[in-house]
């Protein structure tokens, strides 16, 4: 699989390769190579074809193009980090989000928690969203650190 196969610029492709490498470091995949990415895509397509032939209901596309599958994996990796399993939580790169950090984010970003009519969502209603967002920011920072090391 190449940048052209997934309709990405060289910089975007480099970012995707770094995210694959991070996923390997996190233990989410065994091989971060483009060849392994294509093998996972083929396996997913074969599994979906098998499910469809068996009449089993499943969600998502029946067949992934290279670009679709890359986006699927990159999104899944970020979500796996943002809503970490015990294995990811045990890694030293997984941030510990404190109550103070969440409350500061809520105070510093009131526009994110305001309804159409101008009233705000209570902190308790958006606390989980804030934690997820802070974890996504930590993931993005890890990706940027890896990009700078290249």
XYZ file of N, CA, C and O in Angstrom, residues 3 7 10 26 31 35 40 43 78 84 90 95 148:
52
model
N 1.026 5.834 -0.548
C 0.272 7.082 -0.356
C -0.744 7.262 -1.470
O -1.867 7.712 -1.238
N -4.848 7.889 -1.398
C -5.151 9.286 -1.755
C -4.630 10.291 -0.728
O -5.332 11.232 -0.345
N 2.303 13.129 0.541
C 3.435 12.516 1.252
C 3.442 12.821 2.755
O 3.726 11.945 3.571
N 1.905 0.455 21.069
C 0.849 0.313 22.068
C 0.327 -1.119 22.157
O -0.495 -1.429 23.019
N 2.290 -5.640 13.334
C 3.153 -5.188 12.239
C 2.619 -3.856 11.715
O 1.445 -3.751 11.360
N 2.506 -3.247 3.978
C 2.162 -4.594 3.509
C 1.228 -5.290 4.504
O 0.247 -5.916 4.110
N -4.240 -6.917 6.517
C -5.379 -6.774 7.443
C -6.638 -6.358 6.694
O -7.738 -6.813 6.992
N -7.994 -9.373 4.912
C -8.614 -10.275 5.887
C -9.983 -9.747 6.322
O -10.944 -10.523 6.447
N -6.986 5.616 17.629
C -7.179 6.809 18.461
C -8.262 6.561 19.510
O -8.114 6.944 20.668
N -9.185 3.847 26.990
C -8.187 2.794 27.110
C -8.645 1.542 27.849
O -9.401 1.611 28.815
N -1.893 0.553 31.408
C -0.659 0.116 32.072
C 0.587 0.676 31.396
O 1.665 0.677 31.992
N -1.875 8.765 29.558
C -1.947 9.833 30.554
C -2.933 9.517 31.673
O -3.929 8.830 31.465
N 8.429 14.225 14.780
C 9.632 15.053 14.972
C 10.892 14.194 15.049
O 11.968 14.656 14.685
